[in-house]
mmCIF file of C-alpha atoms in Angstrom:
data_model
loop_
_atom_site.group_PDB
_atom_site.id
_atom_site.type_symbol
_atom_site.label_atom_id
_atom_site.label_comp_id
_atom_site.label_asym_id
_atom_site.label_seq_id
_atom_site.Cartn_x
_atom_site.Cartn_y
_atom_site.Cartn_z
ATOM 1 C CA GLY A 8 0.197 7.252 8.679
ATOM 2 C CA GLU A 9 -1.846 4.122 9.189
ATOM 3 C CA ASN A 10 -0.162 1.009 10.469
ATOM 4 C CA VAL A 11 -1.833 -2.449 10.278
ATOM 5 C CA GLU A 12 -0.553 -5.444 12.228
ATOM 6 C CA GLN A 13 -1.696 -8.914 11.357
ATOM 7 C CA HIS A 14 -1.423 -12.176 13.314
ATOM 8 C CA PRO A 15 -0.661 -15.015 13.194
ATOM 9 C CA SER A 16 1.710 -15.105 10.235
ATOM 10 C CA THR A 17 1.006 -18.726 9.649
ATOM 11 C CA LEU A 18 -1.957 -20.948 10.728
ATOM 12 C CA SER A 19 -2.612 -24.582 10.390
ATOM 13 C CA VAL A 20 -6.037 -26.074 10.960
ATOM 14 C CA GLN A 21 -7.673 -29.351 10.222
ATOM 15 C CA GLU A 22 -10.513 -29.552 7.835
ATOM 16 C CA GLY A 23 -13.835 -28.676 9.535
ATOM 17 C CA ASP A 24 -12.208 -26.595 12.294
ATOM 18 C CA SER A 25 -12.423 -22.836 12.493
ATOM 19 C CA ALA A 26 -9.767 -20.281 11.763
ATOM 20 C CA VAL A 27 -9.382 -16.819 13.217
ATOM 21 C CA ILE A 28 -7.093 -14.050 11.914
ATOM 22 C CA LYS A 29 -6.689 -10.851 13.805
ATOM 23 C CA CYS A 30 -5.592 -7.341 12.820
ATOM 24 C CA THR A 31 -4.961 -4.203 14.656
ATOM 25 C CA TYR A 32 -4.811 -0.662 13.141
ATOM 26 C CA SER A 33 -3.466 2.549 14.496
ATOM 27 C CA ASP A 34 -5.462 5.299 12.816
ATOM 28 C CA SER A 35 -8.719 5.964 14.802
ATOM 29 C CA ALA A 36 -10.112 7.696 11.630
ATOM 30 C CA SER A 37 -9.904 4.434 9.627
ATOM 31 C CA ASN A 38 -13.489 3.388 8.545
ATOM 32 C CA TYR A 39 -13.202 0.710 6.000
ATOM 33 C CA PHE A 40 -11.548 -2.741 6.640
ATOM 34 C CA PRO A 41 -11.472 -5.294 3.657
ATOM 35 C CA TRP A 42 -10.151 -8.787 3.718
ATOM 36 C CA TYR A 43 -8.345 -10.340 0.659
ATOM 37 C CA LYS A 44 -7.573 -13.949 -0.171
ATOM 38 C CA GLN A 45 -4.513 -14.668 -2.324
ATOM 39 C CA GLU A 46 -3.867 -18.084 -3.746
ATOM 40 C CA LEU A 47 -0.414 -18.879 -5.009
ATOM 41 C CA GLY A 48 0.395 -16.922 -8.073
ATOM 42 C CA LYS A 49 -2.810 -15.143 -8.331
ATOM 43 C CA ARG A 50 -4.176 -11.726 -7.642
ATOM 44 C CA PRO A 51 -5.624 -10.764 -4.182
ATOM 45 C CA GLN A 52 -9.402 -11.243 -4.170
ATOM 46 C CA LEU A 53 -11.717 -9.364 -1.976
ATOM 47 C CA ILE A 54 -13.684 -11.795 0.088
ATOM 48 C CA ILE A 55 -15.462 -9.666 2.731
ATOM 49 C CA ASP A 56 -15.293 -6.160 4.043
ATOM 50 C CA ILE A 57 -16.727 -4.213 7.043
ATOM 51 C CA ARG A 58 -17.303 -0.383 7.585
ATOM 52 C CA SER A 59 -16.842 1.377 10.982
ATOM 53 C CA ASN A 60 -20.657 1.729 11.441
ATOM 54 C CA VAL A 61 -21.087 -2.047 11.739
ATOM 55 C CA GLY A 62 -19.750 -4.406 14.275
ATOM 56 C CA GLU A 63 -20.083 -7.683 12.377
ATOM 57 C CA LYS A 64 -20.693 -9.014 8.906
ATOM 58 C CA LYS A 65 -21.242 -12.497 7.707
ATOM 59 C CA ASP A 66 -21.111 -14.269 4.409
ATOM 60 C CA GLN A 67 -21.750 -17.876 4.495
ATOM 61 C CA ARG A 68 -18.709 -19.434 6.200
ATOM 62 C CA ILE A 69 -16.699 -16.263 6.696
ATOM 63 C CA ALA A 70 -17.487 -13.399 9.050
ATOM 64 C CA VAL A 71 -15.661 -10.272 10.017
ATOM 65 C CA THR A 72 -15.877 -8.492 13.475
ATOM 66 C CA LEU A 73 -14.733 -4.915 14.218
ATOM 67 C CA ASN A 74 -13.952 -3.472 17.648
ATOM 68 C CA LYS A 75 -13.351 0.284 17.108
ATOM 69 C CA THR A 76 -12.519 0.980 20.820
ATOM 70 C CA ALA A 77 -9.702 -1.467 20.686
ATOM 71 C CA LYS A 78 -8.901 -0.762 17.095
ATOM 72 C CA HIS A 79 -8.903 -4.369 15.938
ATOM 73 C CA PHE A 80 -10.878 -6.481 13.557
ATOM 74 C CA SER A 81 -10.846 -10.190 12.810
ATOM 75 C CA LEU A 82 -11.693 -12.709 10.108
ATOM 76 C CA HIS A 83 -13.424 -15.864 11.097
ATOM 77 C CA ILE A 84 -13.715 -18.862 8.784
ATOM 78 C CA THR A 85 -15.891 -21.643 9.973
ATOM 79 C CA GLU A 86 -15.941 -25.372 8.708
ATOM 80 C CA THR A 87 -12.710 -24.870 6.881
ATOM 81 C CA GLN A 88 -12.094 -26.660 3.614
ATOM 82 C CA PRO A 89 -8.936 -27.450 1.730
ATOM 83 C CA GLU A 90 -9.863 -24.784 -0.747
ATOM 84 C CA ASP A 91 -9.632 -22.168 2.011
ATOM 85 C CA SER A 92 -5.795 -22.693 1.953
ATOM 86 C CA ALA A 93 -4.330 -19.471 0.894
ATOM 87 C CA VAL A 94 -2.637 -16.151 2.159
ATOM 88 C CA TYR A 95 -5.193 -13.787 3.817
ATOM 89 C CA PHE A 96 -4.584 -10.062 3.998
ATOM 90 C CA CYS A 97 -6.377 -7.460 6.134
ATOM 91 C CA ALA A 98 -6.327 -3.718 5.218
ATOM 92 C CA ALA A 99 -7.558 -0.487 6.504
ATOM 93 C CA THR A 100 -8.249 2.929 5.227
ATOM 94 C CA THR A 101 -9.690 6.262 6.185
ATOM 95 C CA GLY A 102 -11.821 6.499 2.988
ATOM 96 C CA THR A 103 -11.781 8.070 -0.399
ATOM 97 C CA ALA A 104 -9.332 7.829 -2.000
ATOM 98 C CA SER A 105 -9.091 4.380 -0.382
ATOM 99 C CA LYS A 106 -5.354 4.319 0.153
ATOM 100 C CA LEU A 107 -5.312 0.818 1.754
ATOM 101 C CA THR A 108 -2.686 -0.096 4.243
ATOM 102 C CA PHE A 109 -2.268 -3.808 4.363
ATOM 103 C CA GLY A 110 -1.202 -6.187 7.013
ATOM 104 C CA THR A 111 1.641 -8.579 6.192
ATOM 105 C CA GLY A 112 -0.549 -11.581 5.538
ATOM 106 C CA THR A 113 -1.507 -14.870 7.176
ATOM 107 C CA ARG A 114 -0.801 -18.154 5.362
ATOM 108 C CA LEU A 115 -3.665 -20.570 6.137
ATOM 109 C CA GLN A 116 -3.200 -24.192 5.553
ATOM 110 C CA VAL A 117 -6.190 -26.478 5.912
ATOM 111 C CA THR A 118 -5.081 -30.119 6.373
ATOM 112 C CA LEU A 119 -7.229 -33.134 5.860
ATOM 113 C CA ASP B 2 -12.025 -9.637 -12.758
ATOM 114 C CA ALA B 3 -13.416 -6.092 -12.898
ATOM 115 C CA GLY B 4 -12.157 -5.608 -16.347
ATOM 116 C CA ILE B 5 -8.550 -5.049 -15.359
ATOM 117 C CA THR B 6 -5.620 -6.139 -17.422
ATOM 118 C CA GLN B 7 -1.909 -5.587 -16.926
ATOM 119 C CA SER B 8 0.899 -5.746 -19.343
ATOM 120 C CA PRO B 9 3.421 -7.200 -19.498
ATOM 121 C CA ARG B 10 2.563 -10.069 -17.162
ATOM 122 C CA HIS B 11 6.263 -10.919 -16.821
ATOM 123 C CA LYS B 12 9.445 -8.853 -17.553
ATOM 124 C CA VAL B 13 13.136 -9.177 -17.038
ATOM 125 C CA THR B 14 15.244 -6.078 -17.395
ATOM 126 C CA GLU B 15 18.690 -4.854 -16.492
ATOM 127 C CA THR B 16 19.586 -2.231 -13.880
ATOM 128 C CA GLY B 17 19.470 1.172 -15.114
ATOM 129 C CA THR B 18 16.982 0.698 -17.915
ATOM 130 C CA PRO B 19 13.686 2.423 -17.910
ATOM 131 C CA VAL B 20 10.452 0.227 -17.625
ATOM 132 C CA THR B 21 6.822 1.075 -18.083
ATOM 133 C CA LEU B 22 4.014 -1.209 -16.792
ATOM 134 C CA ARG B 23 0.471 -0.653 -18.068
ATOM 135 C CA CYS B 24 -2.855 -1.074 -16.294
ATOM 136 C CA HIS B 25 -6.043 -0.973 -18.485
ATOM 137 C CA GLN B 26 -9.557 -0.974 -17.196
ATOM 138 C CA THR B 27 -12.802 -1.226 -19.016
ATOM 139 C CA GLU B 28 -15.306 -0.013 -16.429
ATOM 140 C CA ASN B 29 -14.636 3.632 -16.265
ATOM 141 C CA HIS B 30 -13.592 3.646 -12.651
ATOM 142 C CA ARG B 31 -12.192 7.043 -11.334
ATOM 143 C CA TYR B 32 -9.636 5.656 -8.890
ATOM 144 C CA MET B 33 -6.684 3.551 -9.832
ATOM 145 C CA TYR B 34 -3.876 2.285 -7.746
ATOM 146 C CA TRP B 35 -0.421 0.773 -8.130
ATOM 147 C CA TYR B 36 0.906 -1.556 -5.405
ATOM 148 C CA ARG B 37 4.027 -3.630 -4.998
ATOM 149 C CA GLN B 38 4.044 -6.949 -3.284
ATOM 150 C CA ASP B 39 7.121 -8.354 -1.511
ATOM 151 C CA PRO B 40 7.553 -11.237 0.861
ATOM 152 C CA GLY B 41 7.117 -10.037 4.519
ATOM 153 C CA HIS B 42 5.759 -6.637 3.483
ATOM 154 C CA GLY B 43 2.293 -7.501 2.121
ATOM 155 C CA LEU B 44 1.015 -4.920 -0.438
ATOM 156 C CA ARG B 45 2.359 -1.383 -0.366
ATOM 157 C CA LEU B 46 0.896 1.599 -2.281
ATOM 158 C CA ILE B 47 3.252 3.195 -4.764
ATOM 159 C CA HIS B 48 1.062 5.787 -6.453
ATOM 160 C CA TYR B 49 -2.632 6.402 -7.181
ATOM 161 C CA SER B 50 -4.889 8.362 -9.440
ATOM 162 C CA TYR B 51 -8.193 9.943 -8.732
ATOM 163 C CA GLY B 52 -8.871 11.015 -12.256
ATOM 164 C CA VAL B 53 -7.368 11.917 -15.629
ATOM 165 C CA LYS B 54 -3.987 13.800 -15.047
ATOM 166 C CA ASP B 55 -4.636 13.621 -11.284
ATOM 167 C CA THR B 56 -2.161 11.484 -9.349
ATOM 168 C CA ASP B 57 -0.571 11.371 -6.012
ATOM 169 C CA LYS B 58 2.175 9.508 -4.060
ATOM 170 C CA GLY B 59 1.744 6.559 -1.925
ATOM 171 C CA GLU B 60 3.865 4.922 0.839
ATOM 172 C CA VAL B 61 6.696 3.719 -1.439
ATOM 173 C CA SER B 62 6.849 6.247 -4.487
ATOM 174 C CA ASP B 63 10.618 6.898 -4.558
ATOM 175 C CA GLY B 64 12.036 5.746 -7.897
ATOM 176 C CA TYR B 65 8.659 5.591 -9.622
ATOM 177 C CA SER B 66 6.472 7.878 -11.685
ATOM 178 C CA VAL B 67 2.893 7.473 -13.069
ATOM 179 C CA SER B 68 0.757 8.956 -15.780
ATOM 180 C CA ARG B 69 -2.905 8.813 -16.528
ATOM 181 C CA SER B 70 -3.909 10.485 -19.756
ATOM 182 C CA LYS B 71 -7.069 8.408 -20.262
ATOM 183 C CA THR B 72 -9.579 7.095 -17.818
ATOM 184 C CA GLU B 73 -8.824 3.536 -18.729
ATOM 185 C CA ASP B 74 -5.128 3.549 -18.576
ATOM 186 C CA PHE B 75 -2.758 4.019 -15.705
ATOM 187 C CA LEU B 76 0.953 3.743 -16.440
ATOM 188 C CA LEU B 77 3.757 3.038 -13.871
ATOM 189 C CA THR B 78 7.302 4.011 -14.875
ATOM 190 C CA LEU B 79 10.576 3.019 -13.307
ATOM 191 C CA GLU B 80 12.879 5.734 -14.683
ATOM 192 C CA SER B 81 16.115 3.701 -13.975
ATOM 193 C CA ALA B 82 15.316 0.177 -12.602
ATOM 194 C CA THR B 83 17.200 -1.061 -9.610
ATOM 195 C CA SER B 84 17.335 -4.527 -8.132
ATOM 196 C CA SER B 85 15.293 -3.433 -5.199
ATOM 197 C CA GLN B 86 12.425 -2.823 -7.578
ATOM 198 C CA THR B 87 12.201 -6.554 -8.367
ATOM 199 C CA SER B 88 8.769 -7.273 -7.280
ATOM 200 C CA VAL B 89 5.247 -8.283 -8.277
ATOM 201 C CA TYR B 90 3.241 -5.096 -9.233
ATOM 202 C CA PHE B 91 -0.527 -5.048 -8.890
ATOM 203 C CA CYS B 92 -2.855 -2.518 -10.299
ATOM 204 C CA ALA B 93 -6.199 -1.866 -8.669
ATOM 205 C CA VAL B 94 -9.478 -0.003 -9.350
ATOM 206 C CA GLU B 95 -11.884 1.339 -6.870
ATOM 207 C CA THR B 96 -15.619 1.001 -7.322
ATOM 208 C CA ASN B 97 -18.167 3.528 -6.338
ATOM 209 C CA LEU B 98 -18.719 1.414 -3.253
ATOM 210 C CA GLY B 99 -15.167 1.958 -2.203
ATOM 211 C CA GLU B 100 -14.212 -1.628 -2.863
ATOM 212 C CA GLN B 101 -10.812 -2.243 -4.571
ATOM 213 C CA TYR B 102 -10.257 -4.939 -7.148
ATOM 214 C CA PHE B 103 -6.910 -6.111 -8.394
ATOM 215 C CA GLY B 104 -5.436 -6.836 -11.862
ATOM 216 C CA PRO B 105 -3.536 -10.080 -12.460
ATOM 217 C CA GLY B 106 -0.084 -8.573 -11.660
ATOM 218 C CA THR B 107 3.141 -8.104 -13.313
ATOM 219 C CA ARG B 108 6.203 -9.962 -12.141
ATOM 220 C CA LEU B 109 9.303 -7.776 -12.678
ATOM 221 C CA THR B 110 12.868 -8.892 -12.262
ATOM 222 C CA VAL B 111 15.705 -6.435 -12.381
ATOM 223 C CA THR B 112 19.074 -8.094 -12.995
#
């Protein structure tokens, strides 16, 4: 089955700096890669996703890049703000039904 | 919130007792999922459903069963709860675009 590795497990950045979280996947058939943000005690929330026919996708301060050859994808957050502090999860799936395989999460702390 | 509710939100139960968690959705999504979340493991798929009475196993299905008799409800049952099943359980639905949205979660403690 699919295996997703996520790094780093914790990340501390100063407000205004950029943050990058990286994930690798094992199944070359995976074609959908969502990212979730989870605040303490809350549900995971979908913040951005990318499909295998696209190399990069942006939404305001967040972007995701995908390298199918190397089987890795990354989340980029620019101009970080304290409210970006949360745990971020990457995931991968080969499609319908989208049985997501998740990474183990990155705890991002944005300090003032 | 994609119209997803879970009940109960919190439950404490004793080892060996049966437990049923309910996921209810209001938007007629075909696919529904049950995940468990544990520190160091992220979210792991327990079971999923691709329609009424159509279910299949996920990565960590041992000790769990599911049922879906109506489109809107997906039930997760622990036949005989064990301490290793102490976890936070999330239900999710999948939209027509393939995006998954999660319910608020159920925190289950097995003593």
